[in-house]
Short mmCIF file of C-alpha atoms and ligand atoms in Angstrom, two decimals:
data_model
loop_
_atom_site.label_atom_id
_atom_site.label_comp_id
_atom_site.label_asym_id
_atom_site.label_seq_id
_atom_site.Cartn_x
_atom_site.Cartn_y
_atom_site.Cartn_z
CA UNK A 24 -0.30 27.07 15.35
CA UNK A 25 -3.55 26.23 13.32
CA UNK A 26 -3.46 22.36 12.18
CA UNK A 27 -5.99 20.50 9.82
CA UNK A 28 -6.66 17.34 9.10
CA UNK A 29 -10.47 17.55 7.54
CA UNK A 30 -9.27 16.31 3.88
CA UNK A 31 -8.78 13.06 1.93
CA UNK A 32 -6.56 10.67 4.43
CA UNK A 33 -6.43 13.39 7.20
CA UNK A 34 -5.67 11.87 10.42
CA UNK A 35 -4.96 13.30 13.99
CA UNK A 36 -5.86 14.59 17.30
CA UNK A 37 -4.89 17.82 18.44
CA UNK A 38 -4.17 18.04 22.09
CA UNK A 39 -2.35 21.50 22.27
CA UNK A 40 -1.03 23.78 19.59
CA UNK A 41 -0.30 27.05 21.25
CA UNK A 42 3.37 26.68 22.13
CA UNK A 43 4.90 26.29 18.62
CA UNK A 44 8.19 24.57 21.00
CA UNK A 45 6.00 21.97 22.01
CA UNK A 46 2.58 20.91 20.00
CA UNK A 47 0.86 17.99 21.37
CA UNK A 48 -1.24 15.73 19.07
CA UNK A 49 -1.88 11.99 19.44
CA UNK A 50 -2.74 9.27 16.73
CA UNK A 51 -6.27 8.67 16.22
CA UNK A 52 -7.86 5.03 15.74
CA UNK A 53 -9.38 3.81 12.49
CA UNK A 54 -13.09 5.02 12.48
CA UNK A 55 -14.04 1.25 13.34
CA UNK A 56 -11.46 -0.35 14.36
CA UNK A 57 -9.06 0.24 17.43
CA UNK A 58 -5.77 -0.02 14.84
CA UNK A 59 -3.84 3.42 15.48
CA UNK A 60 -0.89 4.42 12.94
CA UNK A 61 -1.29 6.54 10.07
CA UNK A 62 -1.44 10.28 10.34
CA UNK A 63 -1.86 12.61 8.10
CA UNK A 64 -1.74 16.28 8.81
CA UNK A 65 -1.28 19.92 7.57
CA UNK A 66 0.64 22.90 9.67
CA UNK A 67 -0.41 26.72 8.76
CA UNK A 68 2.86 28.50 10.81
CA UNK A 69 5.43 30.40 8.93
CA UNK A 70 7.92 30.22 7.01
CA UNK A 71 11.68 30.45 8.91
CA UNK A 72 10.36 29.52 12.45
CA UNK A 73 10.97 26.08 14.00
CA UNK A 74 8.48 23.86 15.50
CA UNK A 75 8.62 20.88 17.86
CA UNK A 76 5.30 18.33 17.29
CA UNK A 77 5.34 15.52 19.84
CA UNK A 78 2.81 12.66 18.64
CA UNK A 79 2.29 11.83 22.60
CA UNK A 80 0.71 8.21 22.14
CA UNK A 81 2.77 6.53 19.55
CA UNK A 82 3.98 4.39 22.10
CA UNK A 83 0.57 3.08 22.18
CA UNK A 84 0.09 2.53 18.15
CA UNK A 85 -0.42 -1.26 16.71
CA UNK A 86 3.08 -1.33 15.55
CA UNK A 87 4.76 0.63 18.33
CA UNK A 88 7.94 -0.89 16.89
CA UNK A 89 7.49 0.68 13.91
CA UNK A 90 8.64 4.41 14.73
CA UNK A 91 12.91 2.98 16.16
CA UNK A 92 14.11 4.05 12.42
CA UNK A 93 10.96 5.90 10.87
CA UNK A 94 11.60 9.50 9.58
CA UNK A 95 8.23 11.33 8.90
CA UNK A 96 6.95 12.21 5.39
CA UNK A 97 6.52 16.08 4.88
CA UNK A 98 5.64 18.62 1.84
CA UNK A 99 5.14 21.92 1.15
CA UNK A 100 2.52 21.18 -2.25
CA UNK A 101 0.80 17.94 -1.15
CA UNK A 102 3.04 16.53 -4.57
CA UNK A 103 6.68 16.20 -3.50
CA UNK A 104 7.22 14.54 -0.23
CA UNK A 105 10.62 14.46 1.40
CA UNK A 106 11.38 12.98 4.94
CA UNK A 107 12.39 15.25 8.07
CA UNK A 108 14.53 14.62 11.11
CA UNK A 109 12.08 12.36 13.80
CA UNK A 110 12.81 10.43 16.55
CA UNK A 111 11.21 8.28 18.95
CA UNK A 112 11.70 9.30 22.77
CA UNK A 113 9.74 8.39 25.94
CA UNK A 114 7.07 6.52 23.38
CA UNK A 115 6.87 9.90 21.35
CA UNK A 116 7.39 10.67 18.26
CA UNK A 117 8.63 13.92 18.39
CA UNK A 118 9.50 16.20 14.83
CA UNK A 119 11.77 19.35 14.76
CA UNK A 120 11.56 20.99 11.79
CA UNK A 121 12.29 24.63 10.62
CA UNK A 122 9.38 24.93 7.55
CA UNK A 123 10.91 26.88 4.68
CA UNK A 124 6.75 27.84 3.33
CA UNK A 125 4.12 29.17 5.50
CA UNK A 126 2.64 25.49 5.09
CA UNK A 127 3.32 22.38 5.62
CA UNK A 128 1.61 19.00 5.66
CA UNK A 129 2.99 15.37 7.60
CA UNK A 130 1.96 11.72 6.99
CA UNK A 131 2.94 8.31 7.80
CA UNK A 132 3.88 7.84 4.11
CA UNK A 133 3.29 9.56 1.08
CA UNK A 134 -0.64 9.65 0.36
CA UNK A 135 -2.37 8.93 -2.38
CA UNK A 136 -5.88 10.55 -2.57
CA UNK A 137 -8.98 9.40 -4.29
CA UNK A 138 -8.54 12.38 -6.47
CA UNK A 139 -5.42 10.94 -7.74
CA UNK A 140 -6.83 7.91 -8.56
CA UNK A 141 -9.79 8.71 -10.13
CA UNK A 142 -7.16 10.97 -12.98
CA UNK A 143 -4.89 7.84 -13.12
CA UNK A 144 -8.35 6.00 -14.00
CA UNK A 145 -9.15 8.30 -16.46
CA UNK A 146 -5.86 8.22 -18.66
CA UNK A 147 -4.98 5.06 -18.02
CA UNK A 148 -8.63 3.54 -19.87
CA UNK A 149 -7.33 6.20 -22.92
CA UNK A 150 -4.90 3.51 -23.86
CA UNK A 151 -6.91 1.26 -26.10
CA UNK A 152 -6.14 -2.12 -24.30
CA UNK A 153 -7.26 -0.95 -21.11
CA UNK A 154 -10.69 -1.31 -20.00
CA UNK A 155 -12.44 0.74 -16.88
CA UNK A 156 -15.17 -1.14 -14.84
CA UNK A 157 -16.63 -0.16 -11.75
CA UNK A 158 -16.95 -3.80 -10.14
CA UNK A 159 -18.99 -2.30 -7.08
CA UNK A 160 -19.36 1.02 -4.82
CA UNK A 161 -18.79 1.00 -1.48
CA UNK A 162 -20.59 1.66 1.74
CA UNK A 163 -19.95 5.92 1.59
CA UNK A 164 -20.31 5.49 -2.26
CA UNK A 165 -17.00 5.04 -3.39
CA UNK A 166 -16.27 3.20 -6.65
CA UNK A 167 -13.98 -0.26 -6.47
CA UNK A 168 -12.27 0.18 -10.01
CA UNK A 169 -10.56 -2.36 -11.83
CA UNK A 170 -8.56 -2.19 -15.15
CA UNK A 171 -8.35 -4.80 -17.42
CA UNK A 172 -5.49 -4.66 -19.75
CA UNK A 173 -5.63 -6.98 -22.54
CA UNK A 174 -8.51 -9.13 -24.71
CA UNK A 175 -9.93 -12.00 -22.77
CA UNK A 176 -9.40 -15.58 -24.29
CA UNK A 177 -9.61 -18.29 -22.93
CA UNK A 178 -6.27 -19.44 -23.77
CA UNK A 179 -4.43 -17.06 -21.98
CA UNK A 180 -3.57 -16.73 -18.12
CA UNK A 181 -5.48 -14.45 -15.45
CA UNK A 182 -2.98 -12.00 -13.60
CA UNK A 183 -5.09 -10.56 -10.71
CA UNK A 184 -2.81 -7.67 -8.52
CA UNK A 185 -4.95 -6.67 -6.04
CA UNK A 186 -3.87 -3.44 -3.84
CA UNK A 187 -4.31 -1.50 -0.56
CA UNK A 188 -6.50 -4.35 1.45
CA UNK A 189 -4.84 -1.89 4.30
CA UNK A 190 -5.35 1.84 3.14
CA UNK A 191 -2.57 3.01 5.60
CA UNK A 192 0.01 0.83 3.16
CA UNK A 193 -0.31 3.99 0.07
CA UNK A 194 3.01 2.38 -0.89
CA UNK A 195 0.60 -0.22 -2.69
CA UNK A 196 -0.86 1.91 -4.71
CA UNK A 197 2.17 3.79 -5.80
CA UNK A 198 3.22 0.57 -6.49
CA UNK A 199 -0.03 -0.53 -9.04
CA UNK A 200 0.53 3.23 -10.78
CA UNK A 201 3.87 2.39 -11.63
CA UNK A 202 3.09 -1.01 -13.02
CA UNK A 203 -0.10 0.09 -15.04
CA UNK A 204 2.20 3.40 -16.44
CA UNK A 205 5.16 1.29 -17.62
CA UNK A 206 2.75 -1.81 -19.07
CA UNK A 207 0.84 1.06 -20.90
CA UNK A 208 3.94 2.67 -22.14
CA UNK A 209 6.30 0.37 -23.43
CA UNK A 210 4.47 -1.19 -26.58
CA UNK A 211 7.01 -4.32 -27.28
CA UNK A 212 6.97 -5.72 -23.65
CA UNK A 213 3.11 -5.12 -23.63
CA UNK A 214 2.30 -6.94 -27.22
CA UNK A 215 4.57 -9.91 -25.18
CA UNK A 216 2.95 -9.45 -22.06
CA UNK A 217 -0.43 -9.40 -23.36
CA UNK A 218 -0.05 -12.40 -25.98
CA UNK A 219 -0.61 -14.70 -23.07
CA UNK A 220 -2.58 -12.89 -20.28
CA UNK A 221 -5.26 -10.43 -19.42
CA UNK A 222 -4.15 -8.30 -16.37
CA UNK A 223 -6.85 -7.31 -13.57
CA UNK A 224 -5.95 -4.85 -11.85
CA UNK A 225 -8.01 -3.11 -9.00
CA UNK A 226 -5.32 -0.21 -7.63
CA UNK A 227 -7.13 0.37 -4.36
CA UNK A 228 -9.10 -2.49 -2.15
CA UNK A 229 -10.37 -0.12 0.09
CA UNK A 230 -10.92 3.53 -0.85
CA UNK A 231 -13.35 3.98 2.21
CA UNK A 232 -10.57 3.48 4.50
CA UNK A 233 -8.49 5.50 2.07
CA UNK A 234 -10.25 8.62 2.23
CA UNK A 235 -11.10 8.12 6.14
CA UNK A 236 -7.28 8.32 6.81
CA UNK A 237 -7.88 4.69 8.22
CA UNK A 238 -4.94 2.21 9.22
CA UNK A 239 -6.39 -1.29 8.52
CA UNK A 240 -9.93 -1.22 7.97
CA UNK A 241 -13.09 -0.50 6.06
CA UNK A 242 -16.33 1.40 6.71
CA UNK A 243 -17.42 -1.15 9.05
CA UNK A 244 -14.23 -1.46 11.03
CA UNK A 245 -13.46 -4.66 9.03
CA UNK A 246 -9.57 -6.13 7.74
CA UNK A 247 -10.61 -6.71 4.33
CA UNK A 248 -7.69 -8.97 4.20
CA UNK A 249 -9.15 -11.55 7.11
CA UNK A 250 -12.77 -11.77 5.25
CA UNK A 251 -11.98 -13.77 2.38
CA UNK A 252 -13.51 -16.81 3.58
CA UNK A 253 -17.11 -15.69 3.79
CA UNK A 254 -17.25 -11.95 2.72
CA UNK A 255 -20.79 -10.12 3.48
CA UNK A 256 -22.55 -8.25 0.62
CA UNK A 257 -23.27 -5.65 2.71
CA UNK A 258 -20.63 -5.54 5.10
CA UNK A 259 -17.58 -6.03 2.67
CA UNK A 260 -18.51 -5.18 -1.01
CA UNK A 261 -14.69 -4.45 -1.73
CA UNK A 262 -13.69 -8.68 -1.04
CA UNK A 263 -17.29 -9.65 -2.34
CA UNK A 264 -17.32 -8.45 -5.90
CA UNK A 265 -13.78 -8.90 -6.44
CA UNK A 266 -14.33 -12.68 -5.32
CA UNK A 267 -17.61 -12.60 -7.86
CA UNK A 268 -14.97 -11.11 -10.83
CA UNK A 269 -12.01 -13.35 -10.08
CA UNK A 270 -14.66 -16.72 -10.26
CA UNK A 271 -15.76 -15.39 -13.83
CA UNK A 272 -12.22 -14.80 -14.91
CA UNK A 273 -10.45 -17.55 -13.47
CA UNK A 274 -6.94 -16.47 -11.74
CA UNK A 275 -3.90 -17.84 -12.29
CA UNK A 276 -1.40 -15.61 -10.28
CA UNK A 277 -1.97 -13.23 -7.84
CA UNK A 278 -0.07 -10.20 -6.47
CA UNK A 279 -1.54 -8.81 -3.73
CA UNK A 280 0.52 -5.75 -2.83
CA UNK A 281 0.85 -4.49 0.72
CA UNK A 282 3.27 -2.48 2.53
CA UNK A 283 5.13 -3.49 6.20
CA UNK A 284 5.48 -1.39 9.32
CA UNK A 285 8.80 -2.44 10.93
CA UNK A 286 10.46 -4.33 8.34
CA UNK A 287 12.91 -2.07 5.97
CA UNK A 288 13.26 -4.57 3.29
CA UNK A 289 10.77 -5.62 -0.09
CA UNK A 290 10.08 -9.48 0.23
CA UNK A 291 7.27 -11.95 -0.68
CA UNK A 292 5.56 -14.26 1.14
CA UNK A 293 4.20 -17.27 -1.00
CA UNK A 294 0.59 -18.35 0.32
CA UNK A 295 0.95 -21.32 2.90
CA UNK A 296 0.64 -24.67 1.98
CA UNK A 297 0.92 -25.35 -1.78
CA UNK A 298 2.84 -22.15 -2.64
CA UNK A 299 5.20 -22.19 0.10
CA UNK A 300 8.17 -23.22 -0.97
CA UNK A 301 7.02 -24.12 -4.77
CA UNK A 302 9.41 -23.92 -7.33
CA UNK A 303 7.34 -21.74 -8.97
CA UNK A 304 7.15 -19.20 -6.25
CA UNK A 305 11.18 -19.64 -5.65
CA UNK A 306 11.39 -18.82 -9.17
CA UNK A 307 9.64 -15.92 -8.71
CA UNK A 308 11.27 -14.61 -6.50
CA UNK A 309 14.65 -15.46 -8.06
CA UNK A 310 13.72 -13.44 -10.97
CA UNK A 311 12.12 -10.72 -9.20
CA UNK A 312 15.58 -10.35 -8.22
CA UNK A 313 17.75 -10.57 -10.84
CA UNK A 314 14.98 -7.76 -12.42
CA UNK A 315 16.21 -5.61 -9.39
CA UNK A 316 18.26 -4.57 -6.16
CA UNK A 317 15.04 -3.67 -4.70
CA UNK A 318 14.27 -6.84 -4.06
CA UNK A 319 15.69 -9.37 -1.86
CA UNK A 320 15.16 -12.80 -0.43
CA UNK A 321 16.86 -12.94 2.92
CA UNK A 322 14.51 -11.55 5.02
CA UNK A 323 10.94 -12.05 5.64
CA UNK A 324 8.29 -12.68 8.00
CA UNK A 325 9.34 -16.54 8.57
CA UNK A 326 12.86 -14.70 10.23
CA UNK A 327 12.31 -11.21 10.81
CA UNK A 328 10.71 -12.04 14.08
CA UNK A 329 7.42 -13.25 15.25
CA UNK A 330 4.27 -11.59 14.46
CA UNK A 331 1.44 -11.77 16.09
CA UNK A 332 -1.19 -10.41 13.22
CA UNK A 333 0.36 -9.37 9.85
CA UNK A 334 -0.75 -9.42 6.52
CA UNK A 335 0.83 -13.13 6.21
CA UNK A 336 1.81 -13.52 9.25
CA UNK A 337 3.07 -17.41 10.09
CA UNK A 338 1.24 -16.99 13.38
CA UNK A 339 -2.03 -15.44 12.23
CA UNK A 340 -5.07 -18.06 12.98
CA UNK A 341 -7.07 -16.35 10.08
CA UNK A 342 -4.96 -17.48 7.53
CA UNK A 343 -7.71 -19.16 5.80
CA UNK A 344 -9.35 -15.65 5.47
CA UNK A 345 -6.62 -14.01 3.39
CA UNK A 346 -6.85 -13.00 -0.23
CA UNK A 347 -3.48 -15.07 -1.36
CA UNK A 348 -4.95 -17.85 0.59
CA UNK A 349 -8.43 -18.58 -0.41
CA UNK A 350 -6.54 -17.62 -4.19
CA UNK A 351 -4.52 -20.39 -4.16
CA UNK A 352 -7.12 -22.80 -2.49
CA UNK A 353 -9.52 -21.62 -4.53
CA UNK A 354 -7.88 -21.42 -7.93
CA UNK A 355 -4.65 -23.91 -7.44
CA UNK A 356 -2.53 -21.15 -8.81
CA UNK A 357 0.70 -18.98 -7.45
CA UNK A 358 -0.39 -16.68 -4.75
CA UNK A 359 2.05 -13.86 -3.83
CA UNK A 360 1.90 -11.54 -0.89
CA UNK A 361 4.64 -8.18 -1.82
CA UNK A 362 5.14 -6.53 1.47
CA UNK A 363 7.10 -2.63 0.57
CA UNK A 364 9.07 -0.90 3.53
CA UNK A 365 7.45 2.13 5.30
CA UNK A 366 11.22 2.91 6.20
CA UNK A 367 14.02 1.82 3.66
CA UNK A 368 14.94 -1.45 1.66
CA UNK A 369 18.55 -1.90 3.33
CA UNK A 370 19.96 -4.17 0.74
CA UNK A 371 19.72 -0.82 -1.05
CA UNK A 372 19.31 2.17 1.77
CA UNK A 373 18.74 6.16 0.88
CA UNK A 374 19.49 8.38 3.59
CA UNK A 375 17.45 10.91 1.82
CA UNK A 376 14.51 9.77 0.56
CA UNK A 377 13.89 6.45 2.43
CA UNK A 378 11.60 4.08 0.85
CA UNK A 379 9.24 6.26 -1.12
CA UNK A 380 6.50 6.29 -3.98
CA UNK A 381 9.01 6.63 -7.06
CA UNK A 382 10.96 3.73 -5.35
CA UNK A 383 7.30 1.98 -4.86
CA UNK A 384 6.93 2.95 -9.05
CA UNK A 385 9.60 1.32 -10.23
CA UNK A 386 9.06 -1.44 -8.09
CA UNK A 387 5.99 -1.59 -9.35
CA UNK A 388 7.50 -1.24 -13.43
CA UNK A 389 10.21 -4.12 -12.70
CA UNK A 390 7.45 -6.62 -11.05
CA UNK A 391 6.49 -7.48 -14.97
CA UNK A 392 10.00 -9.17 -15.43
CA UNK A 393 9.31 -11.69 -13.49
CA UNK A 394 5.62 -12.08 -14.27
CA UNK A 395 6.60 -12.69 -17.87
CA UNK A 396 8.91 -15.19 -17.09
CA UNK A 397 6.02 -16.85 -14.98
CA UNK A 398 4.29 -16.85 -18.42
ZN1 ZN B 27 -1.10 -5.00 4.65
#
């Protein structure tokens, strides 16, 4: 069987492809960066005939525990993505599937291509309070957009969301698409929104890793969300120029939206230190919930279990380094870290379609109840 992976996000190895019963391929690391989880990859078989992939080395992959309840993302048009029977034996992750098309593509999670964005780009600046600016391009020449949504004034509060530090976590995005459509589209809750804030929005940290088919890292092999401290020009343009914005504009909340490997629930974690535990960030939260089942306050990374290195990790010694960190140092303001389930949100579980990018939408829509009540 004949299996690319050359496109926007591709990402695999192929070991052995001639017996259709038993395909070997293995995860491949970020293109800097020994981090090894997202895949991305299209099958030309046909139609009717089943096939057995074995991903040999997920065993090995950063979040090994990741894969116990994970069910692959597939499609036949690159546009609808549905999951497919998978499980996880002997440290493999092994998918049976009977294709009903002569193609068929697989990824960690549904993608979302630099394509895409640039035509969300393009009709979301149509609406006449929203405002395209290229704060910077990136090492391979790839633009850092951010939307502003709303007339600047002095008076009003800065809402920065910030997206896909970690290109593997698409979910983000998804997430940012839904939030810009609905803010654009409903005209009362916008004239509210917008009577007291400007809303910066940059949909995609790190399109370099995007299009690479990356995990965790830039260009340069770097966690964008572990160089806020001290970001280099060169090195890091994505965390440098978005620093250099967020100092003109002044930021009084920040979402920065990220999705979690094991975990099947939403939650936020509050920066450490001032936020933790603030009223206002328990209010948040509170609200975020009332706004929605998807969200939930039970579990997070304080009781989910130890981590080691996560996006706000309780453990992680570069804490300092973190955009919700050096935004509430910096700025004295809420900082709010919205992790999204590669699996399911169990408070509110679908067999079917698992967590996925509508669910990450409307997440991403029902987010502005509670920012308006922050206002
Ligand atoms: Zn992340």
């Amino acid at each position: 069987m004949k299996i690319s992976h050359n496109f926007d996000s591709g990402s695999i190895a192929v070991i052995d492809s001639n017996d259709i019963n038993n395909i070997q391929l293995e995860l491949t690391t970020d293109n800097n960066d020994n981090t090894m989880q997202w895949f991305h990859f299209r099958c030309h078989t046909n139609a009717g005939l089943s096939h057995t992939i074995r991903i040999v080395n997920a065993g090995e992959s950063s979040f090994s525990r990741a894969w116990g309840n994970y069910q692959a993302m597939a499609s036949y048009d690159k546009v609808n993505w549905f999951r497919v029977p998978t499980q996880f034996i002997n440290s493999q992750l092994v998918i049976n599937y009977t294709p009903t098309r002569d193609e068929i593509s697989y990824a960690y999670f549904t993608p979302y291509d630099y394509e895409r964005q640039r035509s969300f780009i393009k009709q979301a600046q149509q609406h006449e309070q929203c405002q395209h600016t290229v704060l910077a391009k990136t090492v391979d020449n790839n633009a850092i957009d951010l939307l502003t949504i709303g007339e600047p004034d002095k008076n009003k509060k800065s809402i920065w969301i910030i997206a896909r530090q970690h290109p593997g976590e698409t979910m983000a995005q998804w997430f940012t698409e839904g939030l810009v459509n609905h803010l654009l589209s409903q005209d009362i809750c916008l004239q509210k929104l917008l009577a007291k804030s400007v809303f910066y929005i940059v949909p995609n940290m790190n399109p370099d890793g995007s299009i690479k088919g990356n995990h965790r890292t830039n260009s340069h092999g770097l966690n964008l969300n572990r160089q806020w401290k001290n970001p280099s020009k060169t090195l890091c343009p994505e965390v440098y120029y978005v620093q250099e914005k967020m100092a003109d504009t002044g930021v009084d909340l920040l979402l920065d939206i990220h999705g979690d490997e094991e975990i099947p629930y939403n939650f936020i974690m509050p920066a450490k230190g001032s936020c933790t535990n603030s009223t206002q960030a328990n209010q948040f939260k509170s609200n975020f919930m009332t706004a929605t089942k998807e969200f939930q306050v039970e579990v997070d990374y304080d009781n989910f279990h130890k981590k080691q290195d996560r996006c706000c990790g309780t453990s992680c010694g570069g804490k300092q380094s973190m955009a919700s960190q050096y935004v509430a140092n910096n700025f004295g303001c809420l900082a709010l870290v919205l992790e999204m389930p590669f699996i399911d949100h169990n408070s509110q579980p679908n067999n079917i379609t698992g967590w996925s990018a509508t669910r990450s939408m409307n997440l991403g829509a029902e987010i502005l109840k509670p920012i308006y009540k922050f206002l």
